Amino acid sequence: MSDRIVSPSSLEQVVRTAWSSLADAANPSAPRSRFTMLSLATIGIDGGPRMRTVVLRGVDETAGAVVFYTDARSTKLAEIARDNRVALLACDSGAGIQIRLEGRAIVSLNDSVTKAHWDTARERSLIVYRTPLAPGVAIDSPEQGYVAMNEAHAPFDGYEHFSVVTVSVQAIDWLDLSPRGHERAVFRRDADAWKGQWIAP
Ligand SMILES: Cc1cc2nc3c(=O)[nH]c(=O)nc-3n(C[C@H](O)[C@H](O)[C@H](O)COP(=O)(O)O)c2cc1C
């Protein structure tokens, strides 16, 4: 027997909540969200799974897209160049909500998209791109890889290493394990709309 104390959500509400939660998480002025740090999965060059954390930097609900920044020299971009299927995982363990996204990654480099983000991003989000060292190269000590925050630099230093990755989301898997009642729904992008289906958690 169910101990549900509130009425169930509609699929429409669920997909809207998923997008608005992600939009809040991408907004640096909004209260801290556990959905800001996403796990990004790619297909490794050897065909094996690869995962890492990325910061959610933008959400476009209408386009069904999410954005993160990365170093143009990073391994993940080589993987995406070979196979652009990616998955993203967002989890708020306190609220009991997990959002899984699947889609195709589109990489922007030195174009109007990167320029718009570079001009509006906070300085501390861009500092990492100033390092001459490609991510993953061997160094003799950790200090060599450190980019000083207050070192003098020109406004475009590092821009050539800066890439914006837009993930065009094709599928969403929403899981709510909060005490209000366990709910799981999957959505597929179909002609610019989301087709949802309840499934067993
Ligand atoms: C809290 C946190 C946030 C991170 N955010 C990003 C990010 O937004 N973009 C990024 O490329 N790497 C980010 N990283 C580093 C990645 O997790 C990863 O170590 C790095 O990008 C190299 O990954 P790759 O070798 O698979 O390309 C972050 C790491 C941590 C711990």
Short mmCIF file of C-alpha atoms and ligand atoms in Angstrom, two decimals:
data_model
loop_
_atom_site.label_atom_id
_atom_site.label_comp_id
_atom_site.label_asym_id
_atom_site.label_seq_id
_atom_site.Cartn_x
_atom_site.Cartn_y
_atom_site.Cartn_z
CA MET A 1 0.00 0.00 0.00
CA SER A 2 1.22 3.51 -0.82
CA ASP A 3 1.98 5.96 1.98
CA ARG A 4 1.96 8.89 -0.47
CA ILE A 5 0.81 12.08 1.24
CA VAL A 6 0.70 14.42 -1.74
CA SER A 7 -0.89 13.99 -5.14
CA PRO A 8 1.42 12.72 -7.86
CA SER A 9 3.15 15.11 -10.22
CA SER A 10 2.19 15.33 -13.88
CA LEU A 11 4.81 14.50 -16.50
CA GLU A 12 4.55 18.10 -17.65
CA GLN A 13 5.41 19.35 -14.12
CA VAL A 14 8.32 16.95 -13.85
CA VAL A 15 10.05 18.00 -17.06
CA ARG A 16 9.49 21.66 -16.22
CA THR A 17 10.94 21.15 -12.72
CA ALA A 18 13.95 19.35 -14.18
CA TRP A 19 14.75 22.27 -16.50
CA SER A 20 14.09 24.98 -13.93
CA SER A 21 16.28 23.17 -11.37
CA LEU A 22 19.10 23.03 -13.91
CA ALA A 23 18.58 26.68 -14.90
CA ASP A 24 18.84 27.72 -11.22
CA ALA A 25 21.98 25.63 -10.86
CA ALA A 26 23.61 27.40 -13.83
CA ASN A 27 22.81 30.85 -12.43
CA PRO A 28 25.80 32.11 -10.42
CA SER A 29 23.58 34.67 -8.63
CA ALA A 30 21.04 32.06 -7.47
CA PRO A 31 21.46 30.19 -4.15
CA ARG A 32 23.97 27.33 -4.24
CA SER A 33 22.59 24.23 -5.93
CA ARG A 34 23.79 20.65 -5.81
CA PHE A 35 23.01 20.40 -9.51
CA THR A 36 25.79 22.88 -10.42
CA MET A 37 28.46 20.18 -10.39
CA LEU A 38 27.64 17.60 -13.01
CA SER A 39 29.32 14.31 -13.79
CA LEU A 40 30.09 14.15 -17.48
CA ALA A 41 30.51 10.76 -19.13
CA THR A 42 32.16 10.32 -22.50
CA ILE A 43 33.30 7.35 -24.53
CA GLY A 44 37.07 7.00 -24.16
CA ILE A 45 39.37 6.69 -27.15
CA ASP A 46 39.81 3.02 -26.19
CA GLY A 47 36.02 2.57 -26.07
CA GLY A 48 35.87 2.47 -22.26
CA PRO A 49 33.79 4.80 -20.08
CA ARG A 50 35.31 8.10 -18.81
CA MET A 51 33.81 10.42 -16.21
CA ARG A 52 34.69 13.73 -14.63
CA THR A 53 33.08 16.70 -12.89
CA VAL A 54 32.14 19.82 -14.86
CA VAL A 55 30.41 23.02 -13.80
CA LEU A 56 27.03 23.73 -15.36
CA ARG A 57 27.41 27.17 -17.01
CA GLY A 58 24.24 27.58 -19.02
CA VAL A 59 20.82 26.13 -19.71
CA ASP A 60 18.57 26.75 -22.68
CA GLU A 61 15.28 25.03 -21.99
CA THR A 62 13.76 25.97 -25.36
CA ALA A 63 16.66 24.45 -27.27
CA GLY A 64 16.91 21.57 -24.78
CA ALA A 65 20.59 22.32 -24.19
CA VAL A 66 23.07 22.62 -21.33
CA VAL A 67 26.52 24.23 -21.45
CA PHE A 68 29.87 23.70 -19.73
CA TYR A 69 33.35 25.12 -20.31
CA THR A 70 36.48 23.12 -20.86
CA ASP A 71 40.07 23.35 -22.01
CA ALA A 72 40.39 22.86 -25.76
CA ARG A 73 43.45 20.65 -25.10
CA SER A 74 41.64 18.31 -22.70
CA THR A 75 41.20 14.59 -23.27
CA LYS A 76 37.42 14.89 -23.10
CA LEU A 77 37.41 17.03 -26.24
CA ALA A 78 39.46 14.44 -28.14
CA GLU A 79 36.90 11.86 -27.02
CA ILE A 80 33.98 14.07 -28.07
CA ALA A 81 35.62 14.72 -31.45
CA ARG A 82 35.64 10.98 -32.02
CA ASP A 83 32.14 10.27 -30.67
CA ASN A 84 30.01 13.14 -29.45
CA ARG A 85 27.52 11.05 -27.48
CA VAL A 86 27.71 12.12 -23.83
CA ALA A 87 25.79 11.63 -20.59
CA LEU A 88 25.49 14.04 -17.67
CA LEU A 89 24.49 13.23 -14.13
CA ALA A 90 23.14 15.74 -11.61
CA CYS A 91 22.28 14.62 -8.10
CA ASP A 92 20.87 16.42 -5.07
CA SER A 93 21.33 13.71 -2.47
CA GLY A 94 19.71 15.90 0.23
CA ALA A 95 16.52 16.30 -1.78
CA GLY A 96 16.69 12.76 -3.13
CA ILE A 97 16.61 13.90 -6.76
CA GLN A 98 18.71 12.53 -9.59
CA ILE A 99 18.62 13.91 -13.14
CA ARG A 100 20.35 12.01 -15.94
CA LEU A 101 20.78 13.60 -19.35
CA GLU A 102 21.90 12.05 -22.61
CA GLY A 103 22.74 13.95 -25.74
CA ARG A 104 25.23 15.09 -28.33
CA ALA A 105 28.04 17.52 -27.53
CA ILE A 106 28.75 20.45 -29.85
CA VAL A 107 32.13 22.13 -29.29
CA SER A 108 32.64 25.86 -29.85
CA LEU A 109 36.17 27.24 -30.27
CA ASN A 110 37.15 30.79 -31.10
CA ASP A 111 33.72 31.81 -32.38
CA SER A 112 30.80 34.04 -31.38
CA VAL A 113 29.68 31.51 -28.73
CA THR A 114 33.06 31.37 -26.97
CA LYS A 115 33.44 35.14 -27.23
CA ALA A 116 30.02 35.76 -25.59
CA HIS A 117 30.85 33.41 -22.69
CA TRP A 118 34.42 34.69 -22.29
CA ASP A 119 33.15 38.28 -22.04
CA THR A 120 30.56 37.50 -19.37
CA ALA A 121 32.22 34.75 -17.32
CA ARG A 122 33.81 35.57 -13.98
CA GLU A 123 37.56 36.04 -13.96
CA ARG A 124 38.10 33.09 -11.62
CA SER A 125 36.30 30.75 -14.04
CA LEU A 126 38.71 31.67 -16.84
CA ILE A 127 42.03 31.69 -14.99
CA VAL A 128 42.66 27.99 -15.65
CA TYR A 129 42.81 28.59 -19.40
CA ARG A 130 45.90 30.80 -19.01
CA THR A 131 48.21 27.88 -18.27
CA PRO A 132 50.56 26.97 -21.11
CA LEU A 133 50.41 23.36 -19.92
CA ALA A 134 47.87 21.13 -21.61
CA PRO A 135 45.74 19.24 -19.05
CA GLY A 136 47.24 15.83 -18.42
CA VAL A 137 50.90 16.57 -19.31
CA ALA A 138 53.50 15.28 -16.84
CA ILE A 139 55.08 17.92 -14.54
CA ASP A 140 57.83 17.62 -11.93
CA SER A 141 55.88 19.21 -9.06
CA PRO A 142 52.31 20.50 -8.44
CA GLU A 143 53.55 24.14 -8.30
CA GLN A 144 54.37 23.98 -12.00
CA GLY A 145 50.69 23.51 -12.81
CA TYR A 146 49.46 26.34 -10.62
CA VAL A 147 48.08 29.48 -12.32
CA ALA A 148 48.35 32.47 -9.98
CA MET A 149 45.09 34.38 -9.58
CA ASN A 150 46.66 37.84 -9.32
CA GLU A 151 49.40 37.54 -11.94
CA ALA A 152 49.33 40.32 -14.54
CA HIS A 153 47.70 39.21 -17.77
CA ALA A 154 45.99 40.59 -20.87
CA PRO A 155 42.18 40.20 -21.06
CA PHE A 156 42.41 37.57 -23.81
CA ASP A 157 45.20 35.48 -22.26
CA GLY A 158 44.11 31.87 -22.45
CA TYR A 159 41.21 32.47 -24.83
CA GLU A 160 42.76 30.13 -27.42
CA HIS A 161 42.40 27.28 -24.89
CA PHE A 162 38.82 28.10 -23.95
CA SER A 163 36.00 26.03 -25.37
CA VAL A 164 32.29 26.03 -24.73
CA VAL A 165 30.53 22.70 -24.98
CA THR A 166 26.80 22.70 -25.65
CA VAL A 167 25.05 19.42 -25.05
CA SER A 168 21.91 19.03 -27.11
CA VAL A 169 19.86 16.87 -24.75
CA GLN A 170 17.92 14.02 -26.36
CA ALA A 171 16.83 12.10 -23.26
CA ILE A 172 16.14 12.86 -19.59
CA ASP A 173 15.73 10.37 -16.77
CA TRP A 174 14.21 11.97 -13.65
CA LEU A 175 14.22 10.12 -10.32
CA ASP A 176 12.65 11.54 -7.18
CA LEU A 177 13.32 9.43 -4.08
CA SER A 178 12.15 12.10 -1.64
CA PRO A 179 9.70 11.16 1.13
CA ARG A 180 6.84 12.71 -0.85
CA GLY A 181 6.72 9.55 -2.93
CA HIS A 182 9.06 7.76 -5.26
CA GLU A 183 8.66 8.86 -8.87
CA ARG A 184 10.68 8.14 -12.00
CA ALA A 185 9.99 9.41 -15.48
CA VAL A 186 11.86 9.36 -18.76
CA PHE A 187 11.55 11.93 -21.53
CA ARG A 188 12.66 11.91 -25.16
CA ARG A 189 13.05 14.96 -27.33
CA ASP A 190 10.59 14.69 -30.19
CA ALA A 191 10.15 17.58 -32.66
CA ASP A 192 11.16 20.20 -30.07
CA ALA A 193 8.83 18.76 -27.41
CA TRP A 194 9.41 16.30 -24.60
CA LYS A 195 7.55 12.99 -24.74
CA GLY A 196 7.36 11.57 -21.22
CA GLN A 197 6.66 8.20 -19.71
CA TRP A 198 6.40 7.12 -16.08
CA ILE A 199 8.56 4.13 -15.27
CA ALA A 200 9.12 2.11 -12.11
CA PRO A 201 11.85 3.64 -9.92
C1 LIG B 1 34.67 20.85 -8.48
C2 LIG B 1 35.25 20.60 -9.85
C3 LIG B 1 34.74 21.29 -10.92
C4 LIG B 1 35.28 21.08 -12.20
N1 LIG B 1 34.78 21.76 -13.26
C5 LIG B 1 35.29 21.55 -14.49
C6 LIG B 1 34.73 22.21 -15.64
O1 LIG B 1 33.77 22.98 -15.55
N2 LIG B 1 35.28 21.95 -16.84
C7 LIG B 1 36.34 21.09 -17.00
O2 LIG B 1 36.79 20.90 -18.12
N3 LIG B 1 36.88 20.45 -15.95
C8 LIG B 1 36.38 20.66 -14.71
N4 LIG B 1 36.91 20.00 -13.62
C9 LIG B 1 38.06 19.09 -13.84
C10 LIG B 1 37.57 17.80 -14.48
O3 LIG B 1 36.81 17.07 -13.54
C11 LIG B 1 38.71 16.95 -15.05
O4 LIG B 1 39.59 16.57 -14.03
C12 LIG B 1 39.48 17.71 -16.13
O5 LIG B 1 38.61 18.48 -16.94
C13 LIG B 1 40.24 16.73 -17.03
O6 LIG B 1 39.30 15.84 -17.62
P1 LIG B 1 39.62 15.04 -18.96
O7 LIG B 1 41.04 14.56 -18.84
O8 LIG B 1 38.64 13.93 -18.95
O9 LIG B 1 39.44 15.96 -20.11
C14 LIG B 1 36.36 20.17 -12.36
C15 LIG B 1 36.83 19.45 -11.27
C16 LIG B 1 36.28 19.68 -10.03
C17 LIG B 1 36.85 18.90 -8.86
#
